[in-house]
Structure formats: structure tokens, C-alpha cells
Amino acid sequence: MHVIADFTVVPVGVGVSLSPYIAELERVLQASGLTFETHANGTNLEGDWEAVFGTIRACHERLHAMGVPRIHTDVKFGTRSDREQRMGDKLRSLREKLG
Amino acid sequence: MHVIADFTVVPVGVGVSLSPYIAELERVLQASGLTFETHANGTNLEGDWEAVFGTIRACHERLHAMGVPRIHTDVKFGTRSDREQRMGDKLRSLREKLG
Amino acid sequence: MHVIADFTVVPVGVGVSLSPYIAELERVLQASGLTFETHANGTNLEGDWEAVFGTIRACHERLHAMGVPRIHTDVKFGTRSDREQRMGDKLRSLREKLG
Amino acid sequence: MHVIADFTVVPVGVGVSLSPYIAELERVLQASGLTFETHANGTNLEGDWEAVFGTIRACHERLHAMGVPRIHTDVKFGTRSDREQRMGDKLRSLREKLG
């Protein structure tokens, strides 16, 4: 099952500056081999279900290993059974509608 | 890794009445054996990582099998490495603070 | 416009124990006069758009006033134009489907 | 209070193709005058609290006016009292950490 997801990881209990942790997550994402794109509030990610959620799990494991005691994460994602769709298709379809 | 989660599944492309689908998800949750509680906007769920996300995957599979062509889901969840915590502990801790 | 919402507030930069802050939010919610119910991962809340989002804003203002430097919040919510629906209706409808 | 947000609007009860509705939301966003950027799973948006949530409300009003009977929306957002931060700052900070 193909998943198109967006997720945000919030490290709790490590002070107010989160970018060192977010940078480390970029390395986990690069190592995943999945298509991803980080934006101002999270990261878009797509792939097979197990790969996507396995990567999000790897993000939690890496941060806990760095000493983050508590992590809050939001994921929003979609699956479709009517047709194959990729992240690029969604943006292309939107741009066509906007002319 | 223990996960305390809340998730909401939104079936898309099947009309405006969603409760038949949400009722079916209750059956998936009951079959999971996990601790869960459905509220007005979603379901709280806790357990080991694989069991929690495997159950959410089973929800998607069940709805697609029922003919839902497109599903949007939000999950928010927490993990901790500093101590064990269960859903009931979170509410108890809150009630103690409120006196 | 009537809104049925669920939201979770995550105080960042104040250590790992969040329940003193969540308890304070309960007081903000009680003062709002809105129908709400706190569960293990957040709070259900319903009312007119301005009242709901004004209350969520009051939560942020209260926490910043307590010294929380950074706050991450998730809100998921629904509006309908086809009919009036209250939080209790959603759960009743689900229970009827489940028999 | 400055807000950096990401939101996803899911029209329910209008079939499986959502891009005509998402395209209309782009027009609402363009008319708002706020800084925004649409990605594969939602839109980043920033500005003063009232402007951001007023724009999200305008999105709901526009879709209901187009005949969408039911709308599910997720918003995740942050506010800070320790310093001013813009969406561009978050990405710049991340890129510096990544070297």
C-alpha cells in the first residue's frame, strides 16, 4: 500500500532550540532512500507503508538515542485504492487546475 | 517502543455519512486486542509500535476492502525513553494537578 | 459556523513534565463556557468558530504568560453545511451503527 | 501573536477528486495577502493569529459556498514568546546545521 505522508516531530524536554534534532532527522531521511521534502513545518515523505512508518520509527529511535526523553509527532497521510498517485502528481494536478 | 496515539480516519469519495465506516473501524480495533477509546473526533490507542501502526494499517485495508477509494488519516502520538507511561497515567497525573 | 474540534498543546522548552501546563489549560477551558472533554491525547471542544479558536488562542496566551517560550499545537476539526451536528450526536450515531 | 502554521483541508461528500477544491483554496490564500506555500500534503502559512485563522475560516466558507457539505481540516502551528521567527528562518537554521 503506497502512502503519501507529512509528519512533524517535536522533541520535548531538550530546551527550546530544536534544529539540531531536526537536522539529525534529515540524515535519517536521507539514509531511508525514500522520496522526501522538508518544508517549514514538517517533511513530506512517500513510499510503501512499511518503509514510510519504519522511517518515522527510525526518527524516534535516533532522537531517543541522542537523549531526547519525550517525543510528540503528528503524521497526516493518504492512501488510495482507485489509482496510483505520487506526490508530484498531486502538485501537478493542482497547477493544471490553477492554469 | 511503547506508543500512546490518537488517530482520525476520514473516508473520501463515499458521500457525507461516515459513521458506517467508523463503526467498521471499531470492529478492527476490538479485534486488535489493544487498549483503545473512541471519542468525538477520533480514537485513543496504545501499545507497542508495531501493534499500533499495524492496527492503523488494518483500518486502511478494511476500508479499502469496503470500497472506500481514498482515505485521509491523522495520527498524533508520543514515545518516551525516560519512563514507562500509560494512557491512564496521563489522565491521572492531570487530575492530581487539578486537585 | 459551528466547529467540532480536537486539539493538543505541546509546551516546548520547559522540561519533560507537561502536566502542570495541561492542568492550567483545563482552567482556561472551564472559563470558556464551551463544551469540552479532555482525553489521553488532547481535548475535544465545540462551539462557534470564534469561540473555539479564541479559546485555543487563550491557551497559547496563558502558557506564554506562564513562561513557556515555544508552543506546538495540533488542531483537527470539522464543519458541516448540510446539517447541525453536535459532539454527542457523532458518538450516538456510532453507537447505533454498532448496535 | 505571530503564527507559523501548516494546514490540510479535506472536502468530504464531493467525490474522490479534490483538486478543484484545493485550487479554489489557492485563490483564497492568494487573496489573503499572507505568506504561504502549498506542498504535496497541505499549505504552510504565516502571519498574525487573526489573519491566519481568519484565512482558514475563509477557506471553509468558500468550500461550503461551492457546495461542499462537510469539511475536515488539520492545522499544526507554533507560536514563540522568546524571539521572532519566520518560516524562512526555520529552513535557514536547518540548512546551517546540515552544513
mmCIF file of N, CA and C in Angstrom, chain A residues 32 66 70 90:
data_model
loop_
_atom_site.group_PDB
_atom_site.id
_atom_site.type_symbol
_atom_site.label_atom_id
_atom_site.label_comp_id
_atom_site.label_asym_id
_atom_site.label_seq_id
_atom_site.Cartn_x
_atom_site.Cartn_y
_atom_site.Cartn_z
ATOM 1 N N SER A 32 17.129 6.715 4.344
ATOM 2 C CA SER A 32 15.970 5.836 4.083
ATOM 3 C C SER A 32 15.835 5.474 2.607
ATOM 4 N N MET A 66 19.818 10.030 21.000
ATOM 5 C CA MET A 66 20.529 11.300 21.235
ATOM 6 C C MET A 66 20.212 11.879 22.609
ATOM 7 N N ARG A 70 11.381 12.571 25.421
ATOM 8 C CA ARG A 70 9.953 12.531 25.091
ATOM 9 C C ARG A 70 9.759 13.162 23.722
ATOM 10 N N LYS A 90 0.136 15.104 -7.333
ATOM 11 C CA LYS A 90 -0.798 15.961 -6.609
ATOM 12 C C LYS A 90 -0.531 17.437 -6.928
#
